[in-house]
GROMACS .gro file of C-alpha atoms in nm:
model
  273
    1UNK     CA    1   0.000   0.000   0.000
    2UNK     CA    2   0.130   0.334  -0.074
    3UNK     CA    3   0.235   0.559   0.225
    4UNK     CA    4  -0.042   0.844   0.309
    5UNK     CA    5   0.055   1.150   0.098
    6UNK     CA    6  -0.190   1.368   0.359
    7UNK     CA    7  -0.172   1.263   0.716
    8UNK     CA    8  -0.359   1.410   0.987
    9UNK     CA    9  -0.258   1.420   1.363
   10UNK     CA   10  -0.288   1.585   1.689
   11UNK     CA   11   0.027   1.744   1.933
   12UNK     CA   12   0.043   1.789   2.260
   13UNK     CA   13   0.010   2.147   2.375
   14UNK     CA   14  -0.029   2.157   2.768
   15UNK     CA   15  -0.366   2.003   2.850
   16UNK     CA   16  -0.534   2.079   2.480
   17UNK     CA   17  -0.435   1.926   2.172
   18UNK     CA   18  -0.369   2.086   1.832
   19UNK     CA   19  -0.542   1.962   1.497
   20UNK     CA   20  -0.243   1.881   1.212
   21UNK     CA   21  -0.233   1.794   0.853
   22UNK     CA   22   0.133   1.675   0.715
   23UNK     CA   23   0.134   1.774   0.363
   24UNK     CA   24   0.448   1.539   0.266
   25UNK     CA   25   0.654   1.613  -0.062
   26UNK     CA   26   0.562   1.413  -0.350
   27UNK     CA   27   0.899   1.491  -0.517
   28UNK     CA   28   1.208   1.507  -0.371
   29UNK     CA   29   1.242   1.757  -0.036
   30UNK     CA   30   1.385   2.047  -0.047
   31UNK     CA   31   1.207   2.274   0.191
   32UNK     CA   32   0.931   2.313   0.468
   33UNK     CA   33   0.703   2.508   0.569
   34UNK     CA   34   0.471   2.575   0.880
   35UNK     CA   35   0.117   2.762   0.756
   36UNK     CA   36   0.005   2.971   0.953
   37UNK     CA   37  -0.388   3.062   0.897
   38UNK     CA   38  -0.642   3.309   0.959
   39UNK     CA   39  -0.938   3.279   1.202
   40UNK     CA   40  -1.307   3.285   1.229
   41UNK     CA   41  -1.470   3.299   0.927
   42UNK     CA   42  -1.174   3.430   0.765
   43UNK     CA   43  -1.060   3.049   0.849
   44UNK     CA   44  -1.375   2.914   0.689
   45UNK     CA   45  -1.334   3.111   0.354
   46UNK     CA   46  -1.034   3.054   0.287
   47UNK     CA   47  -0.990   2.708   0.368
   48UNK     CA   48  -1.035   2.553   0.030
   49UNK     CA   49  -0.736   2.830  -0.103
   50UNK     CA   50  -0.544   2.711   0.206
   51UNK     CA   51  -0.541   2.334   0.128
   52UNK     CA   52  -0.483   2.404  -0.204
   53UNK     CA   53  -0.202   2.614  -0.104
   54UNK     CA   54  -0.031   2.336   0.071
   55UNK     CA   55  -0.114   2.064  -0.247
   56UNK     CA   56   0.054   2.272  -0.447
   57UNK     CA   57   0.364   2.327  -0.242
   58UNK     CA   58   0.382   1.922  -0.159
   59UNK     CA   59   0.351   1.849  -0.530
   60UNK     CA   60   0.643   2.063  -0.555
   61UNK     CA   61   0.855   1.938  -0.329
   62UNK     CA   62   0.798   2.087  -0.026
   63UNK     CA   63   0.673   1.926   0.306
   64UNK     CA   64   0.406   2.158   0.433
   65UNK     CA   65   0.241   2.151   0.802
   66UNK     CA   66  -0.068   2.317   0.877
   67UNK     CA   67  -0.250   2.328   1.221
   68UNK     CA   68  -0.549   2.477   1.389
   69UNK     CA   69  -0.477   2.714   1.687
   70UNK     CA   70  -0.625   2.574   2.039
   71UNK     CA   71  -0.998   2.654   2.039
   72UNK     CA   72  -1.032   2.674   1.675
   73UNK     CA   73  -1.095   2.426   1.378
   74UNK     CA   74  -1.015   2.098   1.523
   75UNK     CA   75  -0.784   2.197   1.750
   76UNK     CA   76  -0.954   2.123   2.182
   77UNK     CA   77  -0.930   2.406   2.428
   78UNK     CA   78  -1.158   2.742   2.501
   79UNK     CA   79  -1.172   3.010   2.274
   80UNK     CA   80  -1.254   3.257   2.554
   81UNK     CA   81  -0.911   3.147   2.668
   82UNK     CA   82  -0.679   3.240   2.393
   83UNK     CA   83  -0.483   3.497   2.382
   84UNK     CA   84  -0.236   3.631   2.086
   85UNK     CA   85   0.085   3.499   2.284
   86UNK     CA   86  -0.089   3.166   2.345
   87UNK     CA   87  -0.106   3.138   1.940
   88UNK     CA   88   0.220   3.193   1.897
   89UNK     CA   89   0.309   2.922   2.146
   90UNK     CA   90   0.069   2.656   1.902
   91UNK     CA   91   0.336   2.773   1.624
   92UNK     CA   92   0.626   2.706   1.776
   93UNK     CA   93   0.483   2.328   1.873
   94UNK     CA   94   0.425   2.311   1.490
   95UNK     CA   95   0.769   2.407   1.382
   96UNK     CA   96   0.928   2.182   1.643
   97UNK     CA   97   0.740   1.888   1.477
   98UNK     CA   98   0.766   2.007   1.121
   99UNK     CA   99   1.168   2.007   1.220
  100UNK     CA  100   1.145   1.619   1.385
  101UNK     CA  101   0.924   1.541   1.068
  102UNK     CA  102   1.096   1.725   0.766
  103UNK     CA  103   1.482   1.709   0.859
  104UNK     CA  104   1.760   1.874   0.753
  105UNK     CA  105   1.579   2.077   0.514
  106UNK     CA  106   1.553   2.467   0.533
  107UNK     CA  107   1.193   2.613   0.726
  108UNK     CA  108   0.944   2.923   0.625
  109UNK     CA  109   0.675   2.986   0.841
  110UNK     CA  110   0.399   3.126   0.618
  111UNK     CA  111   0.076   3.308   0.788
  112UNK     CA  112  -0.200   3.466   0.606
  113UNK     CA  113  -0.370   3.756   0.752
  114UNK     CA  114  -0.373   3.714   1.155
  115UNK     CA  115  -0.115   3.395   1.107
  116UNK     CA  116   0.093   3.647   0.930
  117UNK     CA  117   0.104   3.863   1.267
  118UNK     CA  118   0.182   3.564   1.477
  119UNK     CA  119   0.450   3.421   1.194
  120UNK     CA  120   0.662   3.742   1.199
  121UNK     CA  121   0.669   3.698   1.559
  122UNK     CA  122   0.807   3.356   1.592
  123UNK     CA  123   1.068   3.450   1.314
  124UNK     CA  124   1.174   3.711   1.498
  125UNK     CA  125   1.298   3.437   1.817
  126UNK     CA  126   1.302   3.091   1.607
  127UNK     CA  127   1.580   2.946   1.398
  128UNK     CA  128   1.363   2.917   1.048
  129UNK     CA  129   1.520   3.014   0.750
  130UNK     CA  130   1.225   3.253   0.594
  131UNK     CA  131   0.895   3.422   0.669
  132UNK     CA  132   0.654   3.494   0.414
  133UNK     CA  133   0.307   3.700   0.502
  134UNK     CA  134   0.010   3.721   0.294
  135UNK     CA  135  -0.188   4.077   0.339
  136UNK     CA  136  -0.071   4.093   0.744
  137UNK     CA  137  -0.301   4.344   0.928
  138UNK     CA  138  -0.090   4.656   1.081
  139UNK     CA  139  -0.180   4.451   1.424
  140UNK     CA  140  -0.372   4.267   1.641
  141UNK     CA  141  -0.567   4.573   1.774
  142UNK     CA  142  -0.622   4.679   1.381
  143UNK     CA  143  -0.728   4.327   1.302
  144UNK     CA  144  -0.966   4.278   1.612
  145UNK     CA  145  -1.117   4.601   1.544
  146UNK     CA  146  -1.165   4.512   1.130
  147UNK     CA  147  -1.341   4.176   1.231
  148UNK     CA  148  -1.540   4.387   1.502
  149UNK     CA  149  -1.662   4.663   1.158
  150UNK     CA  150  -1.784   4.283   0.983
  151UNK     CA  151  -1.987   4.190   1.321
  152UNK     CA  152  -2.125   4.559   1.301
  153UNK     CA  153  -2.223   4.556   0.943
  154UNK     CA  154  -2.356   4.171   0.966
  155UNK     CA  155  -2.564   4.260   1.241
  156UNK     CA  156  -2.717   4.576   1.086
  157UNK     CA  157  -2.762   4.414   0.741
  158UNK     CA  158  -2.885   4.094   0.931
  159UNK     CA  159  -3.106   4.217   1.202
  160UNK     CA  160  -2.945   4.013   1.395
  161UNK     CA  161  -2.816   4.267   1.651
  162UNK     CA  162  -3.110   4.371   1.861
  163UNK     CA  163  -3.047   4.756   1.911
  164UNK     CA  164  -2.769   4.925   1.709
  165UNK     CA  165  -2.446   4.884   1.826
  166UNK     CA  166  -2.113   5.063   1.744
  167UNK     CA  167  -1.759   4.858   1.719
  168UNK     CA  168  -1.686   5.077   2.044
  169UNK     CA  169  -1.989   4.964   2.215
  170UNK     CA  170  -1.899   4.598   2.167
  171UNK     CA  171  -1.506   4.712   2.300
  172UNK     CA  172  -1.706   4.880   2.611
  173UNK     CA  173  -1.869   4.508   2.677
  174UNK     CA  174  -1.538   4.335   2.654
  175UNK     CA  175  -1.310   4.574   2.868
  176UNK     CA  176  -1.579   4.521   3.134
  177UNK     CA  177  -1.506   4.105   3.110
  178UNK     CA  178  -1.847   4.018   2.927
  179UNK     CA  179  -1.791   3.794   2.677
  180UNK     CA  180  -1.877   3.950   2.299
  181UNK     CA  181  -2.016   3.617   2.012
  182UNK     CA  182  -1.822   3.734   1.688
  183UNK     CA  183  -1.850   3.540   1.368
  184UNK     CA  184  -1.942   3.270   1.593
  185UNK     CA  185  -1.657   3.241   1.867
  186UNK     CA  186  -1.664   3.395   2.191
  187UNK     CA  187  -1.443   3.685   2.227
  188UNK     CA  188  -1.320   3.756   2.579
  189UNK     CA  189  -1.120   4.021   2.789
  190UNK     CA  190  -0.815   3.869   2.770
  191UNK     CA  191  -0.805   3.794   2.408
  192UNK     CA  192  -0.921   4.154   2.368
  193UNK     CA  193  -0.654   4.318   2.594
  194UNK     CA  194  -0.383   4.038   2.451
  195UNK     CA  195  -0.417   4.254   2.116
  196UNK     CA  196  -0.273   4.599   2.281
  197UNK     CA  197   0.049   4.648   2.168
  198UNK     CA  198   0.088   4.371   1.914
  199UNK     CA  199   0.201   4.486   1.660
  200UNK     CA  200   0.340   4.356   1.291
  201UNK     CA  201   0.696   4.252   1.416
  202UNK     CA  202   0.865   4.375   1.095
  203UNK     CA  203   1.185   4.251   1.040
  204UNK     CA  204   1.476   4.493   1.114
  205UNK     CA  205   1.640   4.622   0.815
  206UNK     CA  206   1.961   4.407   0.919
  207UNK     CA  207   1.771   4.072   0.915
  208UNK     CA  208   1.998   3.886   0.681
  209UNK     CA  209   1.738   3.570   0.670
  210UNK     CA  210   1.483   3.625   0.372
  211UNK     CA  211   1.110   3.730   0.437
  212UNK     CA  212   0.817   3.892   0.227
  213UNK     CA  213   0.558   4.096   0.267
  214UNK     CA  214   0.296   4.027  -0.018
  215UNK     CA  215  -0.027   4.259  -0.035
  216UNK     CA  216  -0.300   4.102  -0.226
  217UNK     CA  217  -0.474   4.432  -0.373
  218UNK     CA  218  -0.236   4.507  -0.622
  219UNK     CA  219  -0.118   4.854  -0.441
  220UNK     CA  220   0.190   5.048  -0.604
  221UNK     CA  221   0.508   5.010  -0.451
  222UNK     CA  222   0.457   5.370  -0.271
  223UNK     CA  223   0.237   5.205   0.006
  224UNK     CA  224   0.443   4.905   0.018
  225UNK     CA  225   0.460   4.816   0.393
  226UNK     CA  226   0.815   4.696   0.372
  227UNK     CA  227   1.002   4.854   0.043
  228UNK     CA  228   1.253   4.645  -0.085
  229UNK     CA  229   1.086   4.317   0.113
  230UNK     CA  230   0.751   4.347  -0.025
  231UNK     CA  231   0.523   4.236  -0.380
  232UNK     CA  232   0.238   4.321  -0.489
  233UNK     CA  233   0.001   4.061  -0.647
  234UNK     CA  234  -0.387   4.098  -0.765
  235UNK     CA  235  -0.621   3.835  -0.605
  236UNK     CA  236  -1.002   3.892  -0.758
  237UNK     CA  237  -1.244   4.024  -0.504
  238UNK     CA  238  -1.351   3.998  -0.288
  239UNK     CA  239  -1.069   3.866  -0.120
  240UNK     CA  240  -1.089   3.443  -0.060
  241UNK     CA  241  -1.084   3.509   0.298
  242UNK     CA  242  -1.382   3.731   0.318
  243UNK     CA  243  -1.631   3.550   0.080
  244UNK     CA  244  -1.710   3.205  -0.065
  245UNK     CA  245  -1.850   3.289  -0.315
  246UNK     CA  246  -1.534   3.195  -0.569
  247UNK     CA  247  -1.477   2.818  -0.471
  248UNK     CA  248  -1.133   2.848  -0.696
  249UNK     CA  249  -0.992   3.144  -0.779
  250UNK     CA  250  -0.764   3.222  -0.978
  251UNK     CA  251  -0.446   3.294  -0.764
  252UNK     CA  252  -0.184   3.122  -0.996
  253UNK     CA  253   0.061   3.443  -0.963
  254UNK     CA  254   0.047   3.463  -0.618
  255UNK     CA  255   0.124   3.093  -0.568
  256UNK     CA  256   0.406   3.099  -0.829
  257UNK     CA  257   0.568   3.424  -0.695
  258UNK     CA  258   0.509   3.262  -0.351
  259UNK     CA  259   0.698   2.902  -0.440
  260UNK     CA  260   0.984   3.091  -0.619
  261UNK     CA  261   1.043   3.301  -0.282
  262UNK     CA  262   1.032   2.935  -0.055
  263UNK     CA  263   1.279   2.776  -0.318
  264UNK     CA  264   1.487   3.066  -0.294
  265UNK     CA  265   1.516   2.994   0.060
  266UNK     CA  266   1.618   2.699  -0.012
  267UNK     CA  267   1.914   2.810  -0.223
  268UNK     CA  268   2.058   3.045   0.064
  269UNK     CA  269   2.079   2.758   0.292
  270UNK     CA  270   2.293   2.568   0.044
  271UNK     CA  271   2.495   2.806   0.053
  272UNK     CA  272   2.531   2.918   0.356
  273UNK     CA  273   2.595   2.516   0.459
   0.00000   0.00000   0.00000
């Protein structure tokens, strides 16, 4: 019987466990990489892009790992437990099984949208060879407060809210420790409070280990977030993590531009070896 090209697991994380899928390379290895996803229904929308994402890497020749974040997906644990910092802890239990798992091989840790905030963070302390981010939000209060301008619209467009409510009423309710539904997961004080001062951890200009910011609306290279380290690719909107409504778009240019940048990874660490 042929081995499992997709297998799925669970790791150890305290007293939770966190949902895997090993994406293993169906030619021969010559890099890894840890994804790092979005949440809430950002999750949801873009999961079919995601697992494509990863097919396409493994057909490539790259081991891929993707995980769920305690209380999300398929991952155990709380929601109205989580915190930013306790995210970023699931991520470094996925690269230290992606680096049992996929030896000797250089590591990117890739995160779309809020992975992308919690990626650049574990870069910044972790031995990995390369960080890639897809559209990262400014930070964690800028991304909270984005999701919280969906729950506001949803409701109002919905009539599912009751009375009107502003994003800073719904802040008011969580800074006094009531719990807050959003796109279906219970947002809390601490997870609220955990997004104060998190910001995008940019890589300082002397970071001599590759990364990439790539924005996903096509923007000139004036409002690049990172000149120099940056791209600029089209995706069709809306964006996949916002709506459904495309089950495949078209996003070949954005994974070509993405492989070429993992590869090249791969060629630095030849060389510096």
């Amino acid at each position: 019987m042929p081995a499992l090209t997709e297998s799925p697991g669970y790791l150890s994380q305290g007293e939770d466990s966190l949902y895997y899928v090993h994406h293993r390379a169906l030619t021969e290895r010559r890099a890894a990489v840890l994804l790092a996803g979005p949440l809430g229904l950002e999750r949801a929308h873009g999961y079919v892009v995601w697992v494509r994402w990863a097919r396409f890497l493994a057909a490539r020749g790259v081991e891929v790992l993707r995980l769920d974040y305690r209380g999300s997906g398929e991952s155990t644990g709380r929601f109205d437990e989580m915190t930013f910092p306790r995210w970023e802890e699931d991520l470094r239990t996925g690269l230290e099984h992606l680096r049992r798992v996929s030896p000797g091989v250089p590591l990117t840790v890739h995160g779309l949208r809020l992975g992308a905030l919690l990626a650049a963070r574990v870069f910044r302390t972790e031995p990995v060879e390369g960080l890639l981010m897809w559209e990262p939000p400014e930070s964690g209060r800028a991304h909270l407060m984005e999701v919280l301008r969906r729950k506001v619209a949803a409701d109002n467009l919905e009539g599912t809210g009751g009375e009107a409510r502003s994003r800073e009423d719904y802040v008011t309710e969580l800074e006094a420790g009531r719990h807050v539904e959003v796109e279906g997961l219970p947002w809390s004080r601490g997870l609220w409070r955990s997004s104060d001062g998190y910001g995008l951890a940019v890589p300082e200009k002397d970071e001599a280990r590759p990364w990439r910011v790539v924005h996903l609306d096509g923007r000139p290279a004036e409002r690049f977030l990172a000149p120099g380290r940056s791209r600029s690719v089209r995706a069709p909107r809306p964006f996949f993590w916002t709506m459904s409504n495309r089950l495949l778009p078209e996003l070949a240019e954005l994974y070509e531009d993405s492989l070429r940048f993992i590869a090249g990874t791969g060629a630095r660490h030849e060389v510096r070896s």
